[in-house]
Amino acid sequence: MGNFIMPENINNYNGKERKVGYELEFSNINMNEILSLLKETYSLKEKKINSFFYKLESEYGDFVLELDFELLTKQKIKTNAIDFFEKVGIQIDEKRLDEVENILGTISKDLVPYEISTPPIPLSKMQLVDDLSTKLTNAGAHGTKKRVYNAFGLHINVELISLKAKSILNYLRAYVILQDFLNKDAKVDIARKITPYIDNFPKEYILKILNSKYNPNMDDLIDDYLYFNPTRNRSLDMLPVFAYIDEKRVREKLPKEKIKPRPAFHYRLSNSLVDENDWKISDEWNRWLLVENLANNEKNLKLLSNEYIEYLNKPINLNRWVERVEKWLKNH
């Protein structure tokens, strides 16, 4: 499988080629092996932050490699330990703290995933990302389905074609219409479904935004989103987009939430299947294009919006709507 399909809209909100960034979680390869793999694949220059957090320079920006465990990557072991021992009047050897850090990193290696975050990569260079997933597969990386507790994911950060409220609303509408189908089609693993990280949008919010009379300006669009979704835990996380557009408004509502403002949809649904030989990152990107295509087709978006409202207002089996979407996709 594989091969990236280009979207209909290849330019971003500034009229330049769109870019897409990826965040891929996996386990079972040590840090040095991953560093070698990244350097070999992309000819990157390494910038070590600590033993579990590296930045690697590329022409597109920095790749980031980390053991996704905040205690390690943010150096909290050293900081907290040194503070504690100083308070009680004990001098602690820095080397001993390094040893503790390394032991914890080794113990957690198979429980806490490594994460590679790519910089935003131009659409015309997307094959570079499939090269990465292929090499991780060949190196023996473990993905979502390898163990029952591997809630590993692939996140895709898709640059917007427009910063206008109407365009963003259409993407939101398309996504909520398709979210149940996407869950089924992507075969999202149970380990990920039972976590809160990729929750569906609530019914009340879906009914509100699909209503044909809902025509918000940007302030209202953001405020309504924050009211119904005061969290990053959505399979399509809009907080980075809205923080990019109006960071003050978002921070006032969610002052403690970890948000990276950027003009990109944060699509968090996909499994990380790096241990399956026939899987490629492009498979998940191509699935995202279903959202792109519907969002940019006003006629079909209106049709399915009205049908989905009718469905949500009746106690109908979930599979009925998924079947309806499947039927629609076969005809388009």
Short mmCIF file of N, CA and C in Angstrom, two decimals, residues 130-197:
data_model
loop_
_atom_site.label_atom_id
_atom_site.label_comp_id
_atom_site.label_asym_id
_atom_site.label_seq_id
_atom_site.Cartn_x
_atom_site.Cartn_y
_atom_site.Cartn_z
N ASP A 130 6.61 8.33 4.08
CA ASP A 130 6.47 6.88 3.90
C ASP A 130 7.83 6.18 4.00
N ASP A 131 8.88 6.84 3.56
CA ASP A 131 10.22 6.27 3.71
C ASP A 131 10.52 6.02 5.19
N LEU A 132 10.08 6.93 6.05
CA LEU A 132 10.29 6.79 7.49
C LEU A 132 9.54 5.59 8.05
N SER A 133 8.25 5.46 7.71
CA SER A 133 7.48 4.35 8.26
C SER A 133 8.01 3.01 7.78
N THR A 134 8.49 2.96 6.53
CA THR A 134 9.06 1.72 6.00
C THR A 134 10.31 1.31 6.78
N LYS A 135 11.17 2.27 7.06
CA LYS A 135 12.41 1.95 7.77
C LYS A 135 12.16 1.56 9.22
N LEU A 136 11.18 2.19 9.85
CA LEU A 136 10.83 1.80 11.22
C LEU A 136 10.28 0.38 11.24
N THR A 137 9.47 0.04 10.26
CA THR A 137 8.94 -1.33 10.15
C THR A 137 10.09 -2.33 10.02
N ASN A 138 11.00 -2.03 9.12
CA ASN A 138 12.13 -2.94 8.88
C ASN A 138 13.05 -3.05 10.10
N ALA A 139 13.07 -2.02 10.93
CA ALA A 139 13.93 -2.02 12.12
C ALA A 139 13.28 -2.74 13.31
N GLY A 140 12.02 -3.17 13.14
CA GLY A 140 11.36 -3.93 14.21
C GLY A 140 10.54 -3.11 15.18
N ALA A 141 10.11 -1.93 14.76
CA ALA A 141 9.29 -1.09 15.65
C ALA A 141 7.97 -1.78 15.97
N HIS A 142 7.46 -1.56 17.18
CA HIS A 142 6.16 -2.06 17.60
C HIS A 142 5.13 -0.95 17.49
N GLY A 143 3.93 -1.30 17.03
CA GLY A 143 2.87 -0.32 16.89
C GLY A 143 1.69 -0.58 17.81
N THR A 144 0.56 -0.01 17.45
CA THR A 144 -0.63 -0.02 18.31
C THR A 144 -1.10 -1.42 18.68
N LYS A 145 -1.10 -2.33 17.73
CA LYS A 145 -1.73 -3.64 17.93
C LYS A 145 -0.78 -4.71 18.47
N LYS A 146 0.47 -4.33 18.71
CA LYS A 146 1.44 -5.32 19.18
C LYS A 146 1.13 -5.81 20.58
N ARG A 147 0.64 -4.90 21.44
CA ARG A 147 0.26 -5.27 22.81
C ARG A 147 -1.06 -4.59 23.15
N VAL A 148 -1.79 -5.18 24.06
CA VAL A 148 -3.13 -4.69 24.37
C VAL A 148 -3.10 -3.29 24.98
N TYR A 149 -1.96 -2.91 25.58
CA TYR A 149 -1.89 -1.60 26.21
C TYR A 149 -1.21 -0.55 25.33
N ASN A 150 -0.88 -0.88 24.10
CA ASN A 150 -0.22 0.07 23.21
C ASN A 150 -1.23 1.02 22.58
N ALA A 151 -1.54 2.09 23.27
CA ALA A 151 -2.49 3.08 22.73
C ALA A 151 -1.75 4.08 21.85
N PHE A 152 -0.84 3.57 20.99
CA PHE A 152 0.00 4.43 20.17
C PHE A 152 -0.82 5.02 19.02
N GLY A 153 -0.46 6.22 18.60
CA GLY A 153 -1.20 6.86 17.54
C GLY A 153 -0.31 7.53 16.51
N LEU A 154 -0.94 7.91 15.41
CA LEU A 154 -0.33 8.76 14.39
C LEU A 154 -1.17 10.02 14.32
N HIS A 155 -0.54 11.16 14.55
CA HIS A 155 -1.23 12.44 14.45
C HIS A 155 -0.79 13.13 13.16
N ILE A 156 -1.75 13.77 12.49
CA ILE A 156 -1.45 14.47 11.24
C ILE A 156 -1.87 15.93 11.40
N ASN A 157 -0.93 16.84 11.17
CA ASN A 157 -1.19 18.27 11.29
C ASN A 157 -1.27 18.88 9.90
N VAL A 158 -2.50 19.16 9.47
CA VAL A 158 -2.78 19.53 8.08
C VAL A 158 -2.99 21.04 7.97
N GLU A 159 -2.12 21.69 7.21
CA GLU A 159 -2.21 23.14 7.06
C GLU A 159 -3.53 23.54 6.41
N LEU A 160 -4.11 24.64 6.88
CA LEU A 160 -5.41 25.11 6.40
C LEU A 160 -5.31 25.74 5.01
N ILE A 161 -6.40 25.65 4.26
CA ILE A 161 -6.46 26.33 2.97
C ILE A 161 -6.98 27.76 3.15
N SER A 162 -7.63 28.03 4.28
CA SER A 162 -8.19 29.35 4.54
C SER A 162 -8.33 29.55 6.04
N LEU A 163 -8.19 30.79 6.48
CA LEU A 163 -8.39 31.12 7.89
C LEU A 163 -9.76 31.76 8.12
N LYS A 164 -10.63 31.68 7.12
CA LYS A 164 -11.97 32.24 7.26
C LYS A 164 -12.88 31.28 8.02
N ALA A 165 -13.79 31.85 8.78
CA ALA A 165 -14.68 31.04 9.62
C ALA A 165 -15.48 30.04 8.80
N LYS A 166 -15.97 30.44 7.64
CA LYS A 166 -16.80 29.57 6.81
C LYS A 166 -16.04 28.32 6.39
N SER A 167 -14.79 28.47 5.96
CA SER A 167 -13.99 27.33 5.53
C SER A 167 -13.71 26.39 6.69
N ILE A 168 -13.33 26.95 7.83
CA ILE A 168 -13.04 26.12 9.00
C ILE A 168 -14.29 25.39 9.45
N LEU A 169 -15.43 26.08 9.43
CA LEU A 169 -16.70 25.45 9.80
C LEU A 169 -17.02 24.29 8.87
N ASN A 170 -16.78 24.45 7.58
CA ASN A 170 -17.06 23.37 6.64
C ASN A 170 -16.21 22.13 6.92
N TYR A 171 -14.97 22.33 7.31
CA TYR A 171 -14.12 21.19 7.68
C TYR A 171 -14.66 20.51 8.93
N LEU A 172 -15.08 21.31 9.89
CA LEU A 172 -15.67 20.74 11.11
C LEU A 172 -16.94 19.96 10.79
N ARG A 173 -17.79 20.52 9.94
CA ARG A 173 -19.01 19.83 9.55
C ARG A 173 -18.69 18.51 8.85
N ALA A 174 -17.76 18.56 7.92
CA ALA A 174 -17.39 17.34 7.20
C ALA A 174 -16.86 16.28 8.16
N TYR A 175 -16.07 16.72 9.11
CA TYR A 175 -15.47 15.74 10.03
C TYR A 175 -16.51 15.09 10.93
N VAL A 176 -17.41 15.88 11.51
CA VAL A 176 -18.38 15.27 12.43
C VAL A 176 -19.32 14.32 11.68
N ILE A 177 -19.59 14.62 10.42
CA ILE A 177 -20.42 13.73 9.61
C ILE A 177 -19.71 12.40 9.38
N LEU A 178 -18.41 12.46 9.19
CA LEU A 178 -17.63 11.27 8.82
C LEU A 178 -16.99 10.55 9.99
N GLN A 179 -17.03 11.11 11.21
CA GLN A 179 -16.19 10.59 12.29
C GLN A 179 -16.48 9.12 12.64
N ASP A 180 -17.75 8.70 12.62
CA ASP A 180 -18.05 7.30 12.93
C ASP A 180 -17.56 6.36 11.83
N PHE A 181 -17.71 6.80 10.59
CA PHE A 181 -17.19 6.00 9.48
C PHE A 181 -15.67 5.91 9.56
N LEU A 182 -15.00 7.01 9.83
CA LEU A 182 -13.54 7.01 9.90
C LEU A 182 -13.04 6.08 11.00
N ASN A 183 -13.73 6.08 12.15
CA ASN A 183 -13.37 5.17 13.23
C ASN A 183 -13.43 3.72 12.78
N LYS A 184 -14.48 3.38 12.06
CA LYS A 184 -14.64 2.00 11.58
C LYS A 184 -13.62 1.69 10.49
N ASP A 185 -13.48 2.59 9.52
CA ASP A 185 -12.61 2.34 8.38
C ASP A 185 -11.15 2.24 8.80
N ALA A 186 -10.76 3.04 9.78
CA ALA A 186 -9.37 3.02 10.26
C ALA A 186 -9.11 1.88 11.24
N LYS A 187 -10.19 1.15 11.61
CA LYS A 187 -10.08 0.05 12.58
C LYS A 187 -9.34 0.52 13.84
N VAL A 188 -9.80 1.64 14.39
CA VAL A 188 -9.15 2.23 15.56
C VAL A 188 -9.14 1.21 16.69
N ASP A 189 -7.96 0.98 17.25
CA ASP A 189 -7.76 -0.07 18.24
C ASP A 189 -8.49 0.24 19.54
N ILE A 190 -8.95 -0.82 20.21
CA ILE A 190 -9.69 -0.66 21.46
C ILE A 190 -8.85 0.04 22.53
N ALA A 191 -7.53 -0.19 22.52
CA ALA A 191 -6.65 0.45 23.50
C ALA A 191 -6.69 1.97 23.36
N ARG A 192 -6.93 2.43 22.15
CA ARG A 192 -7.01 3.87 21.93
C ARG A 192 -8.42 4.38 22.18
N LYS A 193 -9.42 3.57 21.85
CA LYS A 193 -10.80 4.00 22.05
C LYS A 193 -11.14 4.21 23.53
N ILE A 194 -10.54 3.40 24.39
CA ILE A 194 -10.88 3.51 25.81
C ILE A 194 -10.13 4.65 26.51
N THR A 195 -9.16 5.23 25.85
CA THR A 195 -8.53 6.44 26.38
C THR A 195 -9.41 7.63 26.00
N PRO A 196 -9.25 8.77 26.68
CA PRO A 196 -10.08 9.93 26.34
C PRO A 196 -9.53 10.75 25.17
N TYR A 197 -8.36 10.37 24.66
CA TYR A 197 -7.64 11.25 23.75
C TYR A 197 -8.32 11.49 22.41
#
